Amino acid sequence: MNIPKIVLFICVLCLFGLGWEKVYAQSSSLDDFVMPVVVDEKVPQTYIEKMLMRLEEFEKDLRLKEKYLIVEDHLAQLGQRYVDFQKMVGIEIHGSLQNQTALQIYQPNRANKIANQFYLSGAGVVSPSIKYFVSGRFKYDSVYANSDHYSDSVESDQKAELELRDTYVDYSTGDWDFRLGKQQVVWGEAVGLFYADVVNARDLREYILPDFEFIRIPEWGLSSEYTKNDFHSQLVVLPGVEFDKTGLATSNFAFPLPLPDSPTLLALQDPKEPKYGFDNSKIGARFSYLFNGLDLGAFYLRSWTSLPVMYRTINAGVYNFNPDYQRQNIFGMTFSKEINDYVCKGEAVYYPDAYFSVIDPTDLDGVKQSGYVDYLLGVDHTYFDRWDVNVQLTQRWIMDYDKTFWRQEELTNGFSIRLSRPWLNRKFTTEILAIANLSTPDFLYRPKVVYNAASNLQITLGADIFSGDSTGSFGYFRNQSRWYSEATYKF
Amino acid sequence: MKHITLVGIIVLSLGFLNTNGVAAELTADEIVKKVDEVRNPELDYQTDVRVVSYKPNRPEHASRYDVWIKGRDKTIIKTTEPENERGQSLLMRENDFWAFFPEVSKPIRISLQQRLNGDVANGDVARTNFSGDYSAKILSKSKISGKDFYVLELNSLRDSTTYGKVKLWVMAENFWPVKAEFFAISGRFLKTCSYENYKTLAGQLRPSKLVLKDAIVDGQYSTIEYNEMNIVEIPEKNFTKEYMNK
């Protein structure tokens, strides 16, 4: 060991020693010993007592404060009265105002979103066993008004929208809970992906980019739940059946049709949606049990294909599509378990009689059936106290695979990784989510920075970058890669 | 009436002896149990908690939580402020934890380590009891500002506790906790806690403010204030992940 290394070694020892001394010097010190003080005071119990107390305080303030202070106090009183009013009528109102602006990364660098959204919700208690929740949103995307890029039908579909969101009544009695109304039913464990989330239809007009809360379309129906100790069961009946919404032709995220690569003439009919009614309801049940930290769940859902089955005929070289929805059975299971600070989770979903489009022109209706399984294994861990990491491996196995299946492999592998970290006392959070389809291969990268500008104002800057083979579900939207900003004010 | 007065005198005398002589017969674990009775109601309860974390040269971060506690092992913490985090909640069920984020709209399983992250551990907010989770021994008895104190050492009995070891100063006359030092399982000194502003919460004088100071970084500390505490019967099912969005 030469002299500089010895000096360095001694310096490190000294620093280590100083640090150690500091730790134990603080320990057992009584410098900051604060003797307890009783600060008890009479706490008003009833609403009238509270109001009288405020009136007394207000009268005192009137004598003491200058005029502008009185005005300020009036405003504070008004705010407090609003809170008191909410308490008195038993309704709690919250909402948000949000602007989302997105600019395409690749040529042409035009804006593909300038959306303003107003969301409002109210929650109340009718009695100890009955609660209600009402919510809705209005969204206006001016990019459709100021651009010739989109067809009239796309403009009509995506420019302005007023919709009722989750709106339901909850009734609770003993071990039973019932929810009647428009609702989201969430059965999955995965992060950033839909696997066991099979109940609600999805709004995919912006693909999977919006918050999952807004991708799921709430559906009308009844959910009944029974909970006993570590056992939980849920039965859902949703007669107000909804189907996935996808972008129309020329919209940013229009899905491709199952056609040959060469230019083809086609005719596309509107999909036939089954009517609302009990005969056409989605019906399902889920059971879960928590055993020694292992959270196991299993479910069955009698549903509909979320996207229409693309039946087609070919007449004189023209492809005629007659999309139609079909009944579909779905079986699934989920698990999660923490092992030494690693949270392991998994989902498997089996579709015994799924429909696949085929590219074979000799096939009469362009559709074949096969069972398939989608499954996922994931793990969550926090590194260095701050870095949250989630890694998920996915696979799809089509059991009766046929090479004519359109854009499908017998085995499709994928993975996702999500990293996030808060900075500066949670003033900023950085996050990146990457989802890869390894078989194609194609990718989606979603880096973002979230800035808490105020306690009720959040600003996000980020990017949604699609890349890879254009036959993949991500690579297909390569030209829709975008920078975006998002400002959300919550109240 | 005379009997009542006599009984009263005896009780008072016992109370007096309790602080000076008989208390010495209490075991460390019994003292910790009495400290827990001061810190938390024994029954199910709901409390409103405000947490402010301060770091040198950083903006302060304030949060408010609606906390529901059943027994020793079940807690749900709902964030009510700031608005940006409203709707988030954390379920602690023995050694199992879930977080709920409105934008994802589903409960996400998290680890014990994630539960402990942040400047204020969720275990601090939840006011979980020491007894049952830690074994105690009396290190010494001392007099500070004319008051008798027990100095206790608490060692964790299981991996899921917030801290590995706790050193606790307790006023002998009323079992009020006054100061604590928290250590990680590795023995690393993590933070000190000062139990302040005793006021009536759920029918008893309890500390309404905790000041948690980081052991390493000067000027880094957090305050936890309990504004009200209500004893309510809470159904078991409220502490399931399926109930987090209700």
XYZ file of C-alpha atoms in Angstrom:
737
model
C 0.000 0.000 0.000
C 1.672 3.271 -1.083
C 1.479 6.519 0.897
C -1.433 8.208 -0.959
C -3.546 5.087 -0.478
C -2.706 4.986 3.230
C -3.669 8.668 3.559
C -6.890 8.022 1.703
C -7.613 5.026 3.901
C -7.045 7.085 7.068
C -9.244 9.896 5.742
C -12.040 7.438 5.041
C -11.648 5.972 8.522
C -11.807 9.463 10.039
C -14.897 10.375 8.066
C -16.507 7.101 8.985
C -15.568 7.670 12.606
C -16.968 11.198 12.580
C -20.203 9.962 11.073
C -20.439 7.164 13.593
C -19.732 9.552 16.467
C -22.405 11.890 15.170
C -24.976 9.109 15.068
C -24.322 8.002 18.596
C -23.749 11.522 19.879
C -27.299 12.316 18.885
C -28.633 9.124 20.326
C -29.468 9.347 24.003
C -29.033 13.117 24.016
C -31.657 14.998 26.041
C -30.974 18.368 24.395
C -34.263 18.211 22.531
C -36.250 16.838 25.430
C -39.595 18.636 25.492
C -41.586 18.330 28.693
C -45.213 17.550 27.879
C -47.725 20.382 27.970
C -51.474 19.990 28.142
C -53.152 22.112 25.481
C -56.612 20.774 26.121
C -59.563 22.934 25.241
C -63.291 22.437 24.985
C -64.027 20.989 21.583
C -67.460 21.898 20.206
C -69.364 18.731 19.510
C -72.558 19.669 17.728
C -72.988 21.629 14.553
C -74.783 24.434 16.454
C -71.954 24.638 19.011
C -69.441 24.866 16.216
C -71.387 27.635 14.481
C -71.857 29.565 17.743
C -68.160 29.301 18.437
C -67.370 30.628 14.989
C -69.863 33.471 15.479
C -68.172 34.407 18.764
C -64.778 34.384 17.113
C -66.176 36.393 14.235
C -67.596 39.042 16.613
C -64.235 39.380 18.334
C -62.561 39.736 14.985
C -64.999 42.485 13.946
C -63.773 44.663 16.757
C -60.126 44.049 16.087
C -59.578 43.963 12.392
C -59.409 46.648 9.750
C -61.941 46.700 6.935
C -59.893 44.731 4.448
C -59.249 42.090 7.037
C -62.979 41.838 7.606
C -63.487 41.220 3.898
C -60.786 38.574 3.992
C -62.443 37.019 6.993
C -65.812 37.069 5.252
C -64.278 35.090 2.405
C -62.784 32.601 4.821
C -66.150 32.336 6.547
C -67.789 31.825 3.195
C -65.364 29.022 2.381
C -65.974 27.491 5.776
C -69.732 27.801 5.284
C -69.363 25.990 1.971
C -67.552 23.186 3.767
C -70.189 23.229 6.529
C -72.933 23.221 3.909
C -71.379 20.189 2.253
C -71.279 18.473 5.637
C -74.845 19.511 6.475
C -76.368 18.256 3.236
C -74.025 15.313 3.329
C -72.432 15.796 -0.081
C -68.775 16.164 -0.824
C -67.971 17.765 -4.158
C -64.638 17.457 -5.937
C -63.415 17.818 -9.442
C -60.643 18.771 -11.782
C -59.863 20.967 -14.743
C -57.295 19.599 -17.129
C -55.555 20.683 -20.302
C -53.701 18.143 -22.402
C -51.679 19.246 -25.395
C -49.726 16.847 -27.568
C -47.382 17.479 -30.478
C -46.319 14.769 -32.905
C -42.637 13.932 -32.746
C -42.321 12.903 -36.400
C -43.256 14.864 -39.529
C -45.632 16.570 -39.823
C -45.030 18.044 -36.351
C -48.635 19.020 -35.891
C -50.613 19.076 -32.674
C -52.666 15.898 -32.349
C -54.405 16.875 -29.140
C -55.457 20.158 -27.503
C -58.027 18.856 -25.082
C -59.665 20.534 -22.108
C -61.512 18.370 -19.651
C -63.785 19.246 -16.744
C -64.501 16.429 -14.297
C -66.939 16.742 -11.411
C -67.949 14.265 -8.717
C -70.241 14.302 -5.716
C -70.339 11.775 -2.905
C -72.903 11.608 -0.151
C -74.270 9.554 2.679
C -78.001 8.925 2.929
C -77.783 6.719 6.009
C -75.019 4.691 7.676
C -75.698 1.879 5.218
C -76.473 3.844 2.048
C -74.005 6.015 0.158
C -74.042 7.428 -3.341
C -71.547 8.715 -5.879
C -72.195 10.754 -9.009
C -69.594 11.829 -11.557
C -69.341 13.125 -15.057
C -66.998 14.860 -17.418
C -67.037 17.219 -20.341
C -64.193 17.068 -22.820
C -63.464 19.325 -25.760
C -60.550 18.744 -28.127
C -60.020 21.808 -30.286
C -57.536 20.036 -32.530
C -60.503 18.555 -34.382
C -62.025 21.986 -34.960
C -58.835 23.585 -36.272
C -57.503 20.879 -38.550
C -58.466 19.523 -41.963
C -56.608 16.345 -41.206
C -59.612 14.534 -39.774
C -62.826 13.465 -41.438
C -66.174 14.862 -40.316
C -67.054 11.564 -38.681
C -63.845 11.621 -36.602
C -64.498 15.248 -35.646
C -68.025 14.336 -34.603
C -66.749 11.324 -32.657
C -63.880 12.951 -30.770
C -64.223 16.748 -30.694
C -66.667 17.191 -27.829
C -68.057 14.741 -25.350
C -70.301 14.973 -22.319
C -70.572 11.725 -20.417
C -71.839 10.336 -17.172
C -69.003 8.493 -15.455
C -69.217 6.302 -12.335
C -72.642 6.911 -10.812
C -73.995 4.474 -8.280
C -75.618 3.769 -4.943
C -73.844 1.599 -2.364
C -75.846 -0.394 0.150
C -74.091 -2.228 2.956
C -75.597 -4.714 5.380
C -73.585 -7.072 7.551
C -71.062 -8.935 5.435
C -72.835 -7.953 2.228
C -72.294 -4.930 -0.021
C -74.269 -3.993 -3.085
C -73.461 -1.419 -5.745
C -76.194 -0.481 -8.188
C -75.449 1.846 -11.062
C -72.835 2.747 -13.617
C -69.559 1.325 -12.368
C -66.062 0.020 -13.013
C -65.243 -3.528 -11.925
C -61.520 -4.119 -11.521
C -60.169 -7.639 -11.129
C -56.548 -7.339 -12.230
C -53.208 -7.059 -10.427
C -50.994 -5.856 -13.298
C -49.461 -2.403 -13.649
C -49.928 -0.496 -16.917
C -51.528 -3.440 -18.771
C -55.011 -4.898 -19.160
C -54.998 -8.637 -18.579
C -57.444 -9.671 -15.879
C -59.225 -6.324 -16.254
C -61.808 -8.000 -18.470
C -65.135 -6.720 -17.187
C -65.458 -3.159 -18.424
C -65.230 -2.121 -22.033
C -62.394 0.250 -22.893
C -62.163 3.562 -24.663
C -59.206 2.947 -26.986
C -59.647 6.004 -29.169
C -56.346 7.173 -27.686
C -55.079 3.598 -27.469
C -53.821 2.837 -23.917
C -52.392 6.312 -23.296
C -55.013 7.938 -20.991
C -55.285 7.140 -17.271
C -56.814 3.697 -16.770
C -59.611 5.339 -14.795
C -60.732 6.962 -18.046
C -59.903 4.068 -20.387
C -62.425 1.834 -18.619
C -65.985 2.621 -19.647
C -68.298 2.382 -16.628
C -71.238 0.037 -17.257
C -74.731 -0.064 -15.765
C -75.445 -3.001 -13.509
C -75.399 -4.568 -10.082
C -72.436 -5.814 -8.124
C -72.915 -7.788 -4.923
C -70.017 -8.584 -2.635
C -69.681 -10.870 0.354
C -66.717 -10.526 2.696
C -65.942 -12.805 5.600
C -62.532 -12.540 7.259
C -60.009 -13.337 4.500
C -62.589 -14.515 1.967
C -64.189 -12.232 -0.585
C -66.633 -12.946 -3.375
C -68.205 -10.725 -5.985
C -71.051 -11.373 -8.383
C -71.665 -8.880 -11.202
C -74.593 -8.547 -13.572
C -74.179 -5.784 -16.146
C -77.164 -5.441 -18.500
C -75.926 -2.046 -19.722
C -73.317 -3.736 -21.840
C -70.722 -1.551 -23.559
C -68.065 -2.371 -26.140
C -64.564 -1.086 -26.772
C -64.504 2.270 -28.530
C -61.839 2.504 -31.211
C -60.689 5.331 -33.406
C -62.496 5.763 -36.716
C -60.557 5.776 -39.992
C -58.228 8.857 -40.259
C -58.239 9.354 -36.465
C -54.893 9.240 -34.655
C -55.294 5.754 -33.281
C -57.493 3.992 -35.835
C -56.948 0.229 -35.672
C -55.914 -1.577 -38.871
C -58.305 -3.917 -40.681
C -57.344 -7.565 -41.346
C -56.395 -7.129 -44.983
C -53.622 -8.409 -47.255
C -50.593 -6.132 -47.566
C -51.378 -5.351 -51.208
C -53.894 -2.565 -51.871
C -57.417 -3.923 -51.588
C -60.876 -2.595 -52.248
C -63.084 -2.900 -49.241
C -66.525 -2.187 -47.895
C -67.007 -1.884 -44.151
C -70.395 -2.157 -42.478
C -71.127 -0.753 -39.015
C -70.795 -3.354 -36.259
C -74.035 -4.870 -34.952
C -74.197 -4.238 -31.217
C -76.515 -6.363 -29.067
C -79.212 -4.387 -27.307
C -79.269 -3.530 -23.624
C -81.150 -6.117 -21.596
C -80.794 -8.937 -19.120
C -80.488 -11.567 -21.870
C -77.424 -9.792 -23.177
C -75.906 -9.007 -19.779
C -72.321 -9.599 -18.837
C -72.434 -11.977 -15.872
C -69.472 -12.952 -13.777
C -68.190 -13.995 -10.377
C -64.872 -13.606 -8.642
C -63.641 -15.324 -5.499
C -60.509 -14.430 -3.597
C -58.842 -15.619 -0.446
C -55.910 -14.226 1.499
C -53.914 -17.078 2.976
C -50.635 -16.390 4.814
C -50.093 -13.292 2.695
C -50.854 -15.118 -0.556
C -53.741 -13.311 -2.209
C -55.392 -15.760 -4.592
C -58.267 -14.907 -6.904
C -60.263 -16.793 -9.539
C -63.032 -15.556 -11.791
C -65.415 -16.418 -14.579
C -67.143 -13.932 -16.859
C -69.717 -14.567 -19.553
C -69.122 -11.559 -21.708
C -68.955 -10.384 -25.295
C -65.996 -9.997 -27.590
C -64.729 -6.543 -26.677
C -64.007 -5.779 -30.341
C -66.289 -6.969 -33.135
C -65.482 -10.212 -34.945
C -64.496 -9.136 -38.455
C -66.576 -11.488 -40.627
C -65.805 -10.892 -44.299
C -66.659 -12.061 -47.740
C -64.747 -11.405 -50.948
C -66.757 -10.568 -54.027
C -64.968 -9.681 -57.268
C -61.827 -8.747 -55.277
C -63.736 -6.471 -52.919
C -63.433 -7.315 -49.219
C -66.798 -6.850 -47.504
C -66.587 -6.700 -43.734
C -69.643 -7.329 -41.556
C -68.379 -6.828 -38.007
C -70.436 -8.561 -35.345
C -70.093 -9.088 -31.592
C -70.141 -12.635 -30.220
C -70.594 -14.113 -26.787
C -67.343 -14.986 -25.071
C -66.455 -16.988 -21.952
C -63.481 -15.832 -19.923
C -61.786 -17.709 -17.075
C -59.009 -16.192 -15.030
C -56.918 -16.260 -11.933
C -54.692 -13.793 -10.125
C -52.194 -13.944 -7.286
C -49.920 -11.660 -5.312
C -47.475 -12.326 -2.508
C -44.700 -10.398 -0.815
C -41.430 -12.261 -0.380
C -38.563 -10.404 1.332
C -39.616 -6.947 0.130
C -40.295 -8.223 -3.388
C -43.973 -8.213 -4.346
C -44.663 -11.020 -6.794
C -47.878 -10.934 -8.769
C -49.431 -12.771 -11.638
C -52.500 -13.050 -13.828
C -53.682 -15.700 -16.262
C -56.742 -15.328 -18.462
C -58.135 -18.132 -20.632
C -60.440 -17.502 -23.574
C -61.680 -20.969 -24.656
C -63.454 -19.888 -27.836
C -61.851 -16.698 -29.145
C -62.198 -15.422 -32.695
C -59.223 -14.657 -34.955
C -59.246 -12.999 -38.344
C -57.491 -14.997 -41.040
C -55.766 -13.648 -44.105
C -56.498 -16.733 -46.229
C -58.769 -15.517 -49.103
C -60.213 -19.031 -49.532
C -61.647 -18.948 -46.018
C -65.364 -18.320 -46.368
C -65.955 -15.842 -43.534
C -62.380 -14.786 -42.738
C -62.638 -15.909 -39.107
C -61.398 -18.994 -37.202
C -61.862 -19.937 -33.571
C -59.213 -21.022 -31.109
C -58.631 -20.963 -27.390
C -55.793 -18.845 -26.046
C -54.197 -17.901 -22.764
C -52.738 -14.531 -21.799
C -50.582 -14.629 -18.715
C -48.288 -12.318 -16.836
C -45.751 -12.577 -14.030
C -44.513 -9.440 -12.327
C -42.348 -8.289 -9.478
C -42.169 -4.953 -7.616
C -39.250 -3.758 -5.543
C -37.937 -0.483 -4.178
C -34.217 0.180 -4.590
C -32.218 2.684 -2.517
C -35.384 3.650 -0.573
C -36.661 5.759 -3.460
C -36.600 3.910 -6.794
C -39.815 1.973 -7.346
C -39.279 -0.707 -9.981
C -41.907 -2.942 -11.545
C -41.003 -5.628 -14.091
C -43.600 -7.807 -15.839
C -43.179 -10.685 -18.295
C -46.099 -11.564 -20.532
C -46.932 -14.363 -22.913
C -49.856 -15.285 -25.169
C -50.304 -18.891 -26.259
C -52.812 -19.638 -29.019
C -53.735 -23.289 -28.652
C -55.117 -24.114 -32.119
C -52.795 -21.774 -33.935
C -53.038 -21.523 -37.681
C -50.441 -19.743 -39.807
C -53.207 -17.853 -41.569
C -54.129 -15.994 -38.354
C -53.725 -12.319 -39.075
C -50.727 -10.763 -37.266
C -50.593 -13.490 -34.600
C -47.881 -15.898 -33.499
C -48.442 -19.166 -31.671
C -46.410 -17.738 -28.777
C -46.118 -13.995 -28.288
C -43.663 -12.782 -25.655
C -43.520 -9.380 -24.076
C -42.322 -7.481 -21.056
C -42.821 -4.162 -19.341
C -40.698 -2.189 -16.939
C -41.675 0.827 -14.899
C -39.266 3.014 -12.906
C -40.343 5.939 -10.774
C -38.703 8.153 -8.219
C -39.784 11.228 -6.236
C -37.408 14.192 -5.921
C -37.140 17.345 -3.766
C -39.555 16.333 -1.026
C -42.005 14.952 -3.609
C -42.103 18.233 -5.537
C -41.116 16.297 -8.671
C -41.600 12.698 -9.718
C -39.879 11.108 -12.696
C -41.226 7.965 -14.268
C -40.633 5.796 -17.300
C -42.815 2.938 -18.447
C -41.563 0.759 -21.298
C -43.713 -1.975 -22.829
C -42.210 -4.345 -25.371
C -43.663 -6.889 -27.697
C -40.644 -9.140 -28.279
C -42.070 -11.327 -31.014
C -42.621 -8.527 -33.525
C -40.577 -6.686 -32.056
C -42.121 -3.292 -31.222
C -42.125 -0.969 -28.239
C -43.879 1.804 -26.351
C -41.794 4.148 -24.155
C -43.525 6.569 -21.799
C -41.131 8.870 -19.918
C -42.617 11.727 -17.880
C -41.867 14.317 -15.221
C -44.634 15.320 -12.829
C -44.283 18.671 -11.066
C -46.495 19.525 -8.105
C -46.643 23.262 -8.752
C -49.085 23.744 -5.869
C -51.028 21.470 -3.593
C -53.851 21.407 -6.154
C -51.969 22.048 -9.400
C -49.965 19.374 -11.159
C -47.996 19.841 -14.373
C -46.734 16.889 -16.374
C -44.315 16.869 -19.296
C -43.729 13.639 -21.112
C -43.580 11.636 -24.286
C -45.345 8.604 -25.735
C -42.927 6.992 -28.170
C -44.015 4.093 -30.371
C -41.333 2.226 -32.261
C -40.516 -1.028 -33.991
C -42.132 -3.217 -36.614
C -45.249 -1.643 -38.086
C -47.123 -4.975 -37.958
C -46.950 -4.819 -34.140
C -49.607 -3.110 -32.048
C -47.123 -0.423 -30.924
C -45.052 -0.105 -34.093
C -48.236 0.482 -36.091
C -48.699 3.827 -34.310
C -45.086 4.968 -34.795
C -46.207 8.175 -36.526
C -48.413 9.037 -33.540
C -45.413 9.317 -31.202
C -45.809 12.562 -29.345
C -44.545 15.040 -26.791
C -47.199 16.179 -24.409
C -47.919 18.534 -21.559
C -50.679 18.171 -19.039
C -51.851 20.690 -16.441
C -54.395 19.533 -13.881
C -56.092 21.713 -11.301
C -57.990 19.761 -8.644
C -60.556 21.059 -6.202
C -70.698 8.184 51.486
C -67.932 7.536 53.991
C -67.193 4.278 52.233
C -66.949 6.050 48.899
C -64.603 8.663 50.385
C -62.473 5.947 51.961
C -62.313 4.031 48.724
C -61.379 7.269 46.969
C -58.561 7.928 49.441
C -57.277 4.391 49.014
C -57.389 4.670 45.251
C -55.615 8.025 45.354
C -53.019 6.615 47.728
C -52.463 3.674 45.440
C -52.112 6.097 42.587
C -49.550 8.067 44.595
C -47.695 4.886 45.512
C -47.909 3.846 41.917
C -45.668 6.699 40.904
C -43.173 6.248 43.663
C -42.987 2.753 44.961
C -45.440 0.236 43.516
C -44.723 1.253 39.945
C -41.307 -0.265 40.382
C -43.059 -3.611 40.493
C -44.519 -3.127 37.041
C -42.645 -4.991 34.372
C -41.314 -3.156 31.353
C -43.962 -4.778 29.150
C -46.719 -3.608 31.502
C -45.372 -0.067 31.343
C -45.354 -0.238 27.538
C -48.960 -1.420 27.613
C -49.908 1.596 29.704
C -48.005 3.853 27.291
C -50.036 2.357 24.448
C -53.237 3.144 26.340
C -52.110 6.773 26.449
C -51.154 6.831 22.761
C -54.211 5.067 21.342
C -57.730 4.110 22.341
C -58.070 0.383 22.869
C -61.224 0.261 20.746
C -61.588 0.841 16.979
C -61.197 4.506 16.142
C -60.944 7.085 13.402
C -58.563 10.005 13.488
C -57.726 13.030 11.371
C -53.962 13.436 10.954
C -51.931 16.288 9.488
C -48.328 15.593 8.528
C -45.826 18.267 7.526
C -42.338 17.305 6.440
C -39.506 19.830 6.453
C -36.147 19.462 4.728
C -33.327 21.988 4.555
C -33.516 24.137 1.409
C -36.574 22.273 0.212
C -40.220 23.303 0.150
C -42.248 21.854 3.004
C -44.715 19.122 2.136
C -48.026 19.014 3.994
C -50.548 16.180 3.884
C -53.738 15.316 5.709
C -55.007 11.805 6.279
C -58.235 10.198 7.382
C -57.021 7.194 9.374
C -59.169 4.222 10.445
C -57.768 1.683 12.860
C -59.138 -1.648 13.993
C -57.301 -3.638 16.608
C -53.543 -3.818 16.426
C -53.079 -5.003 12.869
C -55.583 -3.318 10.603
C -55.267 0.256 9.395
C -56.465 2.198 6.418
C -54.965 5.612 5.656
C -56.861 7.802 3.192
C -55.162 10.915 1.829
C -57.449 13.966 1.905
C -54.843 16.688 1.266
C -53.104 17.898 -0.824
C -55.703 17.839 -3.570
C -53.117 16.353 -5.944
C -52.973 13.220 -3.795
C -56.608 13.097 -2.669
C -58.167 9.678 -3.090
C -54.945 7.736 -2.578
C -55.134 5.241 0.242
C -53.026 2.659 1.966
C -54.307 -0.536 3.547
C -52.211 -2.274 6.181
C -53.437 -5.711 7.152
C -50.993 -7.451 9.438
C -47.980 -8.008 7.138
C -49.845 -7.309 3.909
C -50.126 -3.896 2.277
C -51.984 -2.369 -0.642
C -51.970 1.120 -2.124
C -54.849 2.581 -4.104
C -54.295 5.295 -6.710
C -57.363 6.915 -8.311
C -55.739 7.250 -11.740
C -55.179 3.485 -11.855
C -58.410 2.849 -10.001
C -57.316 -0.459 -8.507
C -55.484 -1.613 -5.388
C -51.804 -2.385 -5.980
C -49.982 -4.766 -3.661
C -46.917 -3.108 -2.100
C -44.077 -4.325 0.081
C -43.282 -3.633 3.711
C -40.311 -1.600 2.497
C -42.589 0.606 0.365
C -44.843 1.032 3.378
C -41.891 2.310 5.372
C -40.670 4.759 2.743
C -41.061 8.479 3.090
C -40.024 10.880 5.791
C -42.865 9.775 8.017
C -43.375 6.040 8.020
C -46.982 5.002 7.712
C -46.490 3.102 10.937
C -45.934 6.478 12.631
C -49.162 7.876 11.206
C -51.127 4.797 12.154
C -50.008 5.026 15.823
C -49.733 1.257 15.988
C -49.062 -0.068 19.458
C -45.665 -0.981 20.837
C -46.904 -3.846 23.029
C -47.157 -7.091 21.154
C -44.763 -5.863 18.479
C -41.804 -5.215 20.796
C -40.374 -6.824 23.930
C -39.371 -4.230 26.505
C -36.806 -3.911 29.251
C -36.158 -1.095 31.702
C -32.791 0.450 30.978
C -32.867 2.958 33.841
C -34.978 5.296 35.926
C -34.021 8.927 35.829
C -35.176 12.333 37.002
C -35.550 15.052 34.394
C -36.806 18.552 35.324
C -37.945 17.142 38.670
C -40.016 14.371 37.126
C -39.395 10.636 37.379
C -38.916 8.829 34.097
C -38.563 5.257 32.943
C -36.093 4.757 30.152
C -37.122 1.647 28.238
C -35.563 -0.331 25.433
C -37.989 -2.010 23.056
C -36.801 -4.715 20.696
C -38.826 -5.769 17.694
C -40.475 -9.177 17.895
C -41.259 -9.483 14.183
C -40.032 -8.302 10.812
C -43.121 -6.290 9.973
C -42.634 -3.674 12.696
C -41.783 -0.164 11.638
C -38.520 -0.130 13.653
C -36.009 -2.671 14.887
C -35.405 -1.042 18.252
C -36.963 1.852 20.190
C -35.611 3.707 23.191
C -38.479 5.291 25.062
C -38.694 7.870 27.861
C -41.903 7.542 29.868
C -43.149 9.793 32.697
C -43.539 7.534 35.722
C -46.540 9.352 37.217
C -48.907 8.955 34.292
C -47.103 6.780 31.720
C -47.016 9.596 29.178
C -44.469 8.934 26.464
C -42.251 12.000 26.119
C -39.405 11.042 23.848
C -38.420 8.086 21.703
C -35.435 7.153 19.604
C -35.995 4.819 16.703
C -33.435 2.418 15.253
C -33.539 0.255 12.139
C -33.199 -3.530 12.366
C -29.544 -3.041 11.351
C -29.090 -0.876 14.457
C -28.829 2.363 12.464
C -30.152 5.334 14.411
C -33.061 6.671 12.340
C -34.891 9.429 14.165
C -36.087 10.880 17.436
C -39.686 11.513 18.316
C -41.022 14.025 20.777
C -44.591 13.496 22.047
C -46.093 16.948 22.575
C -49.257 18.973 23.142
C -51.258 16.613 25.296
C -54.997 17.169 24.879
C -58.220 15.247 25.238
C -58.631 12.859 22.347
C -61.230 10.097 22.533
C -61.941 10.953 26.168
C -58.384 10.920 27.463
C -55.320 13.148 27.535
C -53.072 11.975 24.727
C -50.178 13.500 22.779
C -51.689 15.423 19.870
C -48.420 16.316 18.187
C -45.395 14.207 17.347
C -42.167 15.803 16.155
C -39.948 13.339 14.308
C -36.386 14.516 13.723
C -34.059 12.815 11.312
C -30.989 11.488 13.139
C -28.505 12.284 10.398
C -29.665 15.348 8.481
C -29.834 18.486 10.612
C -32.994 20.480 10.042
C -34.888 17.565 8.526
C -37.963 16.789 10.540
C -41.684 16.055 10.332
C -44.643 16.850 12.509
C -47.713 14.667 12.937
C -50.764 16.345 14.435
C -53.874 14.495 15.550
C -56.800 16.895 15.331
C -59.577 14.649 16.480
C -60.061 11.049 17.415
C -63.400 9.267 17.384
C -64.177 5.864 18.767
C -66.350 4.083 16.226
C -67.129 0.488 15.510
C -65.584 -0.339 12.139
C -66.631 -3.488 10.263
C -63.902 -5.993 9.456
C -64.699 -5.807 5.735
C -63.612 -2.159 5.598
C -60.043 -3.426 5.881
C -60.013 -5.422 2.637
C -58.474 -4.336 -0.646
C -61.860 -4.575 -2.330
C -63.146 -1.885 0.031
C -60.447 0.630 -0.855
C -62.524 2.315 -3.544
C -65.651 2.505 -1.419
